[in-house]
Coordinates of C-alpha atoms and ligand atoms in Angstrom, one line a residue:
M28 CA 14.8 1.5 -27.5
P29 CA 13.4 2.7 -24.2
R30 CA 11.6 0.1 -22.1
I31 CA 8.7 1.1 -19.9
V32 CA 6.3 -0.6 -17.5
M33 CA 2.7 0.8 -17.4
K34 CA 0.6 -0.4 -14.4
F35 CA -3.2 0.0 -14.4
G36 CA -5.3 -0.3 -11.2
G37 CA -8.7 -1.8 -10.7
T38 CA -10.8 1.3 -11.5
S39 CA -8.9 1.7 -14.8
M40 CA -9.6 -1.9 -15.8
A41 CA -13.3 -2.1 -14.7
G42 CA -15.1 -3.1 -17.8
I43 CA -14.5 -3.3 -21.5
E44 CA -14.8 0.4 -22.2
R45 CA -12.1 1.2 -19.7
I46 CA -9.9 -1.6 -20.9
R47 CA -10.2 0.1 -24.4
N48 CA -9.1 3.3 -22.9
V49 CA -6.1 1.5 -21.3
A50 CA -5.3 -0.2 -24.7
S51 CA -5.2 3.2 -26.4
R52 CA -2.7 4.5 -23.9
V53 CA -0.6 1.4 -24.3
R54 CA -0.7 1.7 -28.1
A55 CA 0.3 5.4 -27.9
E56 CA 3.5 4.4 -25.9
A57 CA 4.3 1.6 -28.3
E58 CA 3.8 3.8 -31.3
A59 CA 6.1 6.4 -29.7
G60 CA 8.9 3.8 -30.0
N61 CA 8.9 2.2 -26.6
Q62 CA 9.1 -1.4 -25.7
V63 CA 6.0 -1.8 -23.4
L64 CA 5.2 -4.1 -20.5
V65 CA 1.7 -3.6 -19.0
V66 CA 0.9 -4.9 -15.5
V67 CA -2.8 -5.0 -14.7
S68 CA -5.0 -5.3 -11.6
A69 CA -8.3 -7.2 -11.4
M70 CA -11.4 -5.1 -12.1
A71 CA -12.4 -2.9 -9.2
G72 CA -14.2 -4.8 -6.5
E73 CA -13.3 -8.2 -8.0
T74 CA -10.6 -9.1 -5.4
D75 CA -12.9 -8.1 -2.5
R76 CA -15.6 -10.4 -4.0
L77 CA -13.1 -13.3 -4.3
V78 CA -11.9 -12.8 -0.7
Q79 CA -15.5 -12.9 0.5
L80 CA -16.1 -16.1 -1.4
C81 CA -13.1 -17.7 0.4
R82 CA -14.5 -16.6 3.8
E83 CA -17.8 -18.1 2.9
A84 CA -16.2 -21.4 1.8
S85 CA -14.2 -21.8 5.0
A86 CA -13.6 -19.5 8.0
L87 CA -9.9 -20.4 8.2
S88 CA -9.2 -21.2 4.5
D89 CA -5.9 -22.7 3.4
P90 CA -3.8 -19.7 2.3
K91 CA -2.5 -21.6 -0.8
E92 CA -6.1 -22.2 -2.0
Y93 CA -7.0 -18.6 -1.0
D94 CA -4.2 -17.5 -3.4
V95 CA -5.6 -19.7 -6.2
V96 CA -9.0 -18.0 -5.9
V97 CA -8.0 -14.3 -5.3
A98 CA -5.3 -14.3 -8.1
S99 CA -7.9 -15.1 -10.7
G100 CA -9.2 -11.6 -11.2
E101 CA -5.9 -10.4 -12.7
Q102 CA -5.8 -13.4 -15.1
V103 CA -9.1 -12.2 -16.6
T104 CA -8.0 -8.6 -17.1
A105 CA -4.7 -9.6 -18.6
G106 CA -6.3 -11.7 -21.2
L107 CA -9.0 -9.1 -22.0
L108 CA -6.4 -6.4 -22.4
A109 CA -4.2 -8.6 -24.7
M110 CA -7.2 -9.4 -26.8
T111 CA -8.3 -5.7 -27.0
L112 CA -4.7 -4.7 -28.1
Q113 CA -4.7 -7.4 -30.8
G114 CA -8.1 -6.1 -32.0
M115 CA -6.5 -2.6 -32.4
G116 CA -3.7 -4.1 -34.5
V117 CA -1.1 -4.0 -31.7
A118 CA 1.0 -7.2 -31.3
A119 CA 0.4 -8.3 -27.7
R120 CA 0.3 -11.4 -25.6
S121 CA -0.3 -12.2 -21.9
F122 CA 1.9 -14.0 -19.5
M123 CA 0.9 -15.5 -16.1
G124 CA 2.6 -14.8 -12.8
W125 CA 4.0 -18.3 -12.5
Q126 CA 6.0 -17.9 -15.7
L127 CA 7.8 -14.7 -14.4
V128 CA 7.7 -13.9 -10.7
R129 CA 9.3 -16.0 -8.0
A130 CA 7.9 -15.3 -4.6
S131 CA 8.6 -16.6 -1.1
A132 CA 7.4 -16.6 2.5
V133 CA 3.8 -16.3 3.5
H134 CA 1.0 -17.2 1.0
G135 CA -1.4 -14.3 0.8
N136 CA 1.3 -11.8 1.4
A137 CA 4.3 -13.2 -0.4
R138 CA 7.5 -11.3 -1.2
V139 CA 9.1 -11.1 -4.7
D140 CA 12.4 -12.8 -4.8
A141 CA 13.3 -12.7 -8.5
V142 CA 11.8 -12.0 -11.9
E143 CA 12.6 -14.3 -14.9
S144 CA 13.1 -11.8 -17.7
A145 CA 14.1 -14.2 -20.6
L146 CA 10.5 -14.7 -21.9
L147 CA 9.8 -11.0 -21.6
D148 CA 13.0 -10.0 -23.4
E149 CA 12.1 -12.4 -26.2
A150 CA 8.6 -10.9 -26.6
L151 CA 9.7 -7.3 -26.3
N152 CA 12.6 -7.7 -28.8
A153 CA 10.0 -9.2 -31.3
G154 CA 8.0 -6.0 -30.9
T155 CA 5.2 -7.6 -28.8
V156 CA 3.6 -5.8 -25.9
A157 CA 3.8 -8.0 -22.8
V158 CA 0.6 -8.0 -20.6
I159 CA 1.2 -9.3 -17.1
P160 CA -1.3 -9.9 -14.3
G161 CA -0.2 -8.1 -11.2
F162 CA -0.5 -9.5 -7.6
Q163 CA 0.7 -13.0 -8.5
G164 CA 3.8 -15.1 -8.6
V165 CA 4.9 -18.6 -7.9
S166 CA 6.1 -19.8 -4.5
E167 CA 9.2 -22.0 -3.8
D168 CA 6.9 -25.1 -3.6
G169 CA 5.6 -24.4 -7.1
R170 CA 2.2 -23.0 -6.0
L171 CA 0.5 -19.8 -7.0
A172 CA 1.2 -17.0 -4.5
T173 CA -0.2 -13.5 -4.1
L174 CA 1.7 -10.4 -2.9
G175 CA -0.8 -8.9 -0.4
R176 CA -3.6 -6.4 -1.1
G177 CA -2.5 -3.7 -3.5
G178 CA 0.3 -6.0 -4.7
S179 CA 0.1 -5.2 -8.4
D180 CA 2.1 -2.0 -7.7
T181 CA 4.9 -4.3 -6.4
S182 CA 4.5 -6.6 -9.3
A183 CA 5.0 -3.6 -11.7
V184 CA 8.1 -2.3 -9.9
A185 CA 9.7 -5.7 -9.5
I186 CA 9.1 -6.5 -13.2
A187 CA 10.4 -3.1 -14.2
A188 CA 13.6 -3.7 -12.1
G189 CA 13.9 -7.3 -13.5
V190 CA 13.8 -6.2 -17.2
K191 CA 15.9 -3.1 -16.5
A192 CA 13.1 -0.8 -17.6
D193 CA 13.8 2.9 -18.0
R194 CA 10.8 3.8 -15.9
C195 CA 7.6 2.5 -14.2
D196 CA 4.4 4.5 -14.5
I197 CA 1.5 3.7 -12.1
Y198 CA -1.8 4.7 -13.7
T199 CA -4.7 5.0 -11.2
D200 CA -8.0 6.7 -10.4
V201 CA -6.4 9.9 -9.0
D202 CA -3.9 12.0 -10.9
G203 CA -1.0 11.8 -8.5
V204 CA 0.1 11.6 -4.9
Y205 CA -1.8 14.2 -2.8
T206 CA -1.0 15.8 0.6
T207 CA -3.7 13.4 1.9
D208 CA -6.4 11.1 0.4
P209 CA -8.3 13.5 -1.8
R210 CA -11.4 11.4 -1.2
I211 CA -11.3 12.4 2.5
V212 CA -10.1 16.0 2.1
P213 CA -11.2 17.6 -1.2
R214 CA -8.8 20.5 -0.6
A215 CA -5.8 18.1 -0.6
R216 CA -3.0 19.4 -2.9
K217 CA -1.3 17.4 -5.6
L218 CA 2.5 17.0 -5.0
T219 CA 4.6 17.3 -8.1
Q220 CA 7.4 15.5 -6.4
V221 CA 7.6 13.3 -3.3
T222 CA 10.8 11.7 -2.0
F223 CA 11.1 7.9 -1.8
E224 CA 11.6 8.2 1.9
E225 CA 8.4 10.2 2.4
M226 CA 6.4 8.0 0.0
L227 CA 7.7 4.9 1.9
E228 CA 6.4 6.3 5.2
L229 CA 3.1 7.6 3.6
A230 CA 2.4 4.3 2.0
G231 CA 3.5 2.4 5.2
V232 CA 0.9 4.3 7.3
G233 CA -2.1 3.9 5.0
A234 CA -1.8 6.1 1.8
K235 CA -2.8 3.1 -0.4
V236 CA -2.1 5.0 -3.7
L237 CA 1.1 2.8 -3.8
Q238 CA 1.7 -0.5 -2.0
V239 CA 4.6 0.2 0.5
R240 CA 6.8 -2.6 -0.8
S241 CA 6.7 -1.2 -4.3
V242 CA 8.2 2.0 -3.1
G243 CA 11.1 0.2 -1.2
L244 CA 11.8 -1.9 -4.3
A245 CA 11.9 1.2 -6.6
M246 CA 14.1 3.1 -4.2
R247 CA 16.6 0.2 -4.0
A248 CA 16.6 -0.3 -7.8
K249 CA 16.9 3.5 -8.4
L250 CA 13.9 3.1 -10.7
P251 CA 12.2 6.3 -11.9
L252 CA 8.6 5.9 -10.6
R253 CA 5.5 8.1 -11.4
V254 CA 1.9 8.1 -10.4
L255 CA -0.5 9.3 -13.1
S256 CA -4.2 9.4 -14.0
A257 CA -5.5 6.6 -16.2
F258 CA -8.2 9.0 -17.4
E259 CA -6.8 12.5 -17.8
D260 CA -3.7 13.7 -19.6
V261 CA -2.3 15.9 -16.8
P262 CA 1.2 15.7 -15.1
G263 CA 1.3 13.3 -12.2
T264 CA 3.7 12.9 -9.3
D265 CA 7.4 11.9 -9.6
I266 CA 8.8 9.8 -6.8
V267 CA 12.4 11.1 -6.5
A268 CA 15.5 10.7 -4.4
D269 CA 15.8 14.4 -3.7
L270 CA 13.2 17.2 -4.1
S271 CA 14.0 20.0 -6.6
G272 CA 12.5 23.2 -7.9
A273 CA 9.3 24.5 -6.2
E274 CA 8.8 21.4 -4.0
M275 CA 12.1 22.2 -2.2
E276 CA 10.3 25.2 -0.7
R277 CA 7.3 23.3 0.4
N278 CA 5.9 22.6 3.8
E279 CA 7.9 20.6 6.3
I280 CA 5.1 18.1 6.3
A281 CA 4.5 16.3 3.0
G282 CA 1.2 14.7 3.9
I283 CA -1.3 13.2 6.3
A284 CA -2.2 9.5 6.1
A285 CA -5.2 7.6 7.4
D286 CA -5.3 3.9 8.1
R287 CA -8.5 2.0 9.0
N288 CA -6.7 -1.4 8.8
E289 CA -5.9 -1.5 12.5
A290 CA -7.1 -3.4 15.5
R291 CA -5.9 -3.0 19.1
I292 CA -5.1 -5.8 21.5
T293 CA -4.3 -5.1 25.2
L294 CA -3.0 -7.8 27.6
T295 CA -3.5 -6.8 31.2
G296 CA -1.5 -8.0 34.2
I297 CA 1.7 -8.8 32.2
A298 CA 4.7 -9.8 34.4
D299 CA 7.6 -7.3 34.7
R300 CA 10.5 -9.5 33.6
P301 CA 12.8 -9.8 30.6
G302 CA 11.3 -11.7 27.7
T303 CA 7.6 -11.1 28.3
V304 CA 7.1 -9.0 25.2
A305 CA 9.1 -11.6 23.2
T306 CA 6.8 -14.4 24.4
V307 CA 3.8 -12.4 23.1
M308 CA 5.3 -11.6 19.7
K309 CA 6.6 -15.1 19.0
P310 CA 3.2 -16.8 18.3
L311 CA 2.2 -13.8 16.2
A312 CA 5.3 -13.9 14.1
A313 CA 4.9 -17.7 13.7
A314 CA 1.4 -17.1 12.3
G315 CA 2.7 -14.4 9.9
I316 CA 0.9 -11.6 11.7
S317 CA 2.7 -8.3 11.6
V318 CA 2.5 -6.1 14.7
D319 CA 2.5 -2.3 14.2
M320 CA 2.3 -0.1 17.2
I321 CA 3.5 -1.4 20.6
V322 CA 3.1 0.4 23.9
H323 CA 4.5 -1.1 27.0
A324 CA 5.6 0.7 30.1
A325 CA 6.4 -0.9 33.4
T326 CA 5.5 1.7 36.0
R327 CA 7.3 0.3 39.0
A328 CA 9.9 -2.4 39.0
G329 CA 8.4 -5.9 39.7
E330 CA 4.8 -4.8 39.3
A331 CA 2.5 -6.2 36.6
S332 CA 1.6 -3.8 33.8
D333 CA -0.4 -3.7 30.5
L334 CA 0.9 -4.3 27.0
T335 CA -1.0 -2.7 24.0
F336 CA -0.3 -3.3 20.4
T337 CA -2.0 -3.2 17.0
V338 CA -2.4 -5.9 14.3
P339 CA -4.0 -5.7 10.8
R340 CA -7.8 -5.8 11.4
A341 CA -8.3 -8.9 9.2
A342 CA -5.9 -10.8 11.4
L343 CA -7.5 -9.9 14.8
A344 CA -9.3 -13.2 15.4
Q345 CA -6.3 -15.2 14.4
A346 CA -4.0 -13.1 16.6
R347 CA -6.3 -13.5 19.6
S348 CA -6.4 -17.2 19.2
A349 CA -2.6 -17.5 18.8
I350 CA -2.1 -15.5 22.0
E351 CA -4.8 -17.3 24.0
Q352 CA -3.1 -20.6 23.2
E353 CA 0.0 -19.3 24.8
Q354 CA -1.7 -17.7 27.8
S355 CA 0.1 -19.8 30.4
A356 CA 3.5 -19.3 28.8
I357 CA 3.0 -15.5 28.5
G358 CA 1.2 -15.0 31.8
F359 CA -1.5 -12.3 31.5
S360 CA -4.9 -11.7 33.2
E361 CA -7.1 -10.6 30.4
I362 CA -7.1 -10.0 26.7
L363 CA -9.0 -7.0 25.4
C364 CA -9.7 -6.5 21.7
D365 CA -11.0 -3.4 19.9
D366 CA -11.4 -3.1 16.1
A367 CA -13.0 0.3 16.1
V368 CA -9.7 2.1 16.0
A369 CA -7.7 3.8 13.3
K370 CA -4.3 5.5 12.8
V371 CA -3.6 9.0 11.7
S372 CA -0.1 10.0 10.8
I373 CA 1.9 13.1 9.8
V374 CA 4.8 12.5 7.4
G375 CA 7.6 14.8 6.3
V376 CA 11.3 15.2 6.3
G377 CA 10.8 18.3 8.5
I378 CA 10.0 16.2 11.6
R379 CA 13.6 15.2 11.8
S380 CA 14.7 18.6 12.8
N381 CA 11.6 20.3 14.2
P382 CA 10.2 18.9 17.4
Q383 CA 7.4 21.5 17.3
L384 CA 5.6 19.6 14.5
A385 CA 4.8 16.6 16.8
S386 CA 3.6 18.9 19.5
R387 CA 1.4 20.8 17.0
M388 CA -0.2 17.5 16.0
F389 CA -1.0 16.6 19.6
D390 CA -2.4 20.1 20.3
T391 CA -4.6 20.0 17.2
L392 CA -6.1 16.6 18.1
A393 CA -6.6 17.7 21.7
E394 CA -8.4 20.9 20.7
R395 CA -10.9 18.7 18.8
G396 CA -11.3 16.5 21.8
I397 CA -9.7 13.5 20.0
N398 CA -8.1 11.1 22.4
M399 CA -4.8 9.4 21.5
L400 CA -4.8 5.7 22.5
A401 CA -1.2 5.1 21.4
V402 CA 1.6 7.1 19.7
T403 CA 4.6 6.0 17.7
T404 CA 7.3 8.0 16.0
S405 CA 10.0 7.5 13.5
E406 CA 12.5 9.9 12.1
I407 CA 10.1 11.5 9.6
K408 CA 6.7 10.3 10.9
V409 CA 4.4 10.6 13.9
S410 CA 1.4 8.3 14.2
A411 CA -1.5 8.4 16.7
L412 CA -4.1 5.6 17.3
I413 CA -7.6 7.1 17.7
A414 CA -11.2 6.0 17.7
E415 CA -12.2 5.1 14.1
D416 CA -15.2 7.5 14.1
A417 CA -12.9 10.5 14.7
L418 CA -10.5 9.6 11.8
D419 CA -11.9 11.8 9.0
V420 CA -12.1 14.8 11.3
A421 CA -8.6 14.2 12.5
V422 CA -7.2 14.1 9.0
R423 CA -9.0 17.3 8.0
V424 CA -7.9 19.3 11.1
L425 CA -4.3 18.2 10.8
H426 CA -4.3 19.0 7.1
T427 CA -5.4 22.5 7.9
A428 CA -3.1 22.9 10.9
F429 CA -0.1 22.0 8.9
G430 CA -1.0 24.5 6.1
L431 CA -1.6 21.9 3.5
D432 CA -5.0 23.0 2.2
A433 CA -5.0 24.1 -1.4
P434 CA -6.1 27.7 -1.9
A435 CA -9.9 27.7 -2.3
N436 CA -9.8 28.5 -6.1
S437 CA -7.1 25.9 -7.0
Q438 CA -8.2 22.7 -5.4
G439 CA -6.4 19.5 -6.4
Q440 CA -8.4 17.7 -9.1
A441 CA -8.7 14.1 -8.2
A442 CA -10.2 12.1 -11.0
Ligands
ADP21 P1 -5.5 1.2 -7.9 O1 -6.7 0.3 -8.0 O2 -5.3 2.0 -9.1 O3 -4.3 0.5 -7.5 P2 -5.9 2.2 -5.2 O4 -7.4 2.3 -4.8 O5 -5.1 1.1 -4.7 O6 -5.9 2.3 -6.8 O7 -5.2 3.6 -4.9 C1 -5.7 4.8 -5.3 C2 -6.5 5.5 -4.1 O8 -5.5 5.8 -3.1 C3 -7.1 6.8 -4.5 O9 -8.4 6.6 -5.0 C4 -7.2 7.5 -3.1 O10 -8.5 7.4 -2.5 C5 -6.2 6.7 -2.2 N1 -5.2 7.6 -1.6 C6 -4.9 7.5 -0.3 N2 -4.0 8.4 0.1 C7 -3.7 9.1 -1.1 C8 -2.8 10.2 -1.4 N3 -2.0 10.7 -0.4 N4 -2.7 10.6 -2.6 C9 -3.5 10.1 -3.6 N5 -4.4 9.1 -3.4 C10 -4.5 8.6 -2.1
LIG22 N1 -6.4 -6.9 -7.1 C1 -5.5 -6.8 -6.0 C2 -6.1 -6.1 -4.8 O1 -7.2 -5.6 -5.0 C3 -4.1 -6.3 -6.3 C4 -4.1 -4.9 -6.8 O2 -5.1 -4.4 -7.3 O3 -3.0 -4.2 -6.6 O4 -5.6 -6.0 -3.8
MG23 MG1 -3.7 -0.1 -5.5

């Protein structure tokens, strides 16, 4: 019997009517002869509300208690969906993250280490639909742990890999992966296929349709992954190892991504000696803060220079205080912080072989008078840090410049 994981995001679970819609889709898959596991998110807006409550309770809340609070939204939707399914005559029961998902490292952004599949196997073999709250697991010290914002995607993929499911379907409020966020560019085009490699980069630079770790996990597990609409019965996007058919002929750039979750820190008057950058990164790593773009160029040997890097916006205050505490060890004159920045990126396998693509990106931004504050590149991606208020325009002009706009009469239809 085929085994499938269906994951439903926050908009799909927002309210009893929508949960009924989800339950009907789950019932259809169960009646079609599949063993079904469902991974659910909290209702849209609920996790934000819980995060805000934590902030109000304590400015620097204990991450373990933060996890206890923010994981609760998924517990509610899992129970509600299981009840709704039972009400429709479908055998179903909920499980909690601590029963299934072992996680480690930082609370609030934990990594999945293993999935205990025995309980799930038992339920599935008895013909019961397993309903599982996304985003949560149990840490090594037996405490509840959450997997970072958007983490239900990662829960779904990890569980699918853990129970050796035949595929994992991510149902959301758009009907697939687009060339860019269709809410910023209405003329974005839906991709029928995107490679794991491209999706990994797109998600890594802000395309939140999939949490980046879910893509890496699916790629390693060779798990068929799809993104689909929870509301419309239209074909979605397949995430594949290699493109085939019409997608092979497509543009060298798969998509443009936007990320507002950035803040810039500049340290001036940094000494030019081995180990300076390491002394800056060490306190940040110890605090579990990931650093994204790093720009450092010593102009003349022995002369002081500036170091610029970006951190997640929510971690800016924490990053600043971690660095200030180490000021004498690092040795810098001033720390400058700016959270009105954003990152725009082009992603595509074509970048590997065609240097003109990066140059076209820089020209396009320059023509619109958009200043690049920092640039980073990888084999299939170029990212530029720009002022946040220029972000939407940057995404639109790049989308057009790379020939990604859908023809006027066949726009992608985001739900
Ligand atoms: P869910 O609650 O279902 O997990 P998310 O809000 O996390 O949904 O992700 C879906 C959203 O991702 C869409 O509403 C869309 O605005 C955004 N998005 C960003 N980039 C893309 C893209 N390239 N393709 C599709 N959606 C995108
Ligand atoms: N509810 C969590 C969040 O909003 C996890 C998820 O929806 O994927 O980040
Ligand atoms: Mg999401």
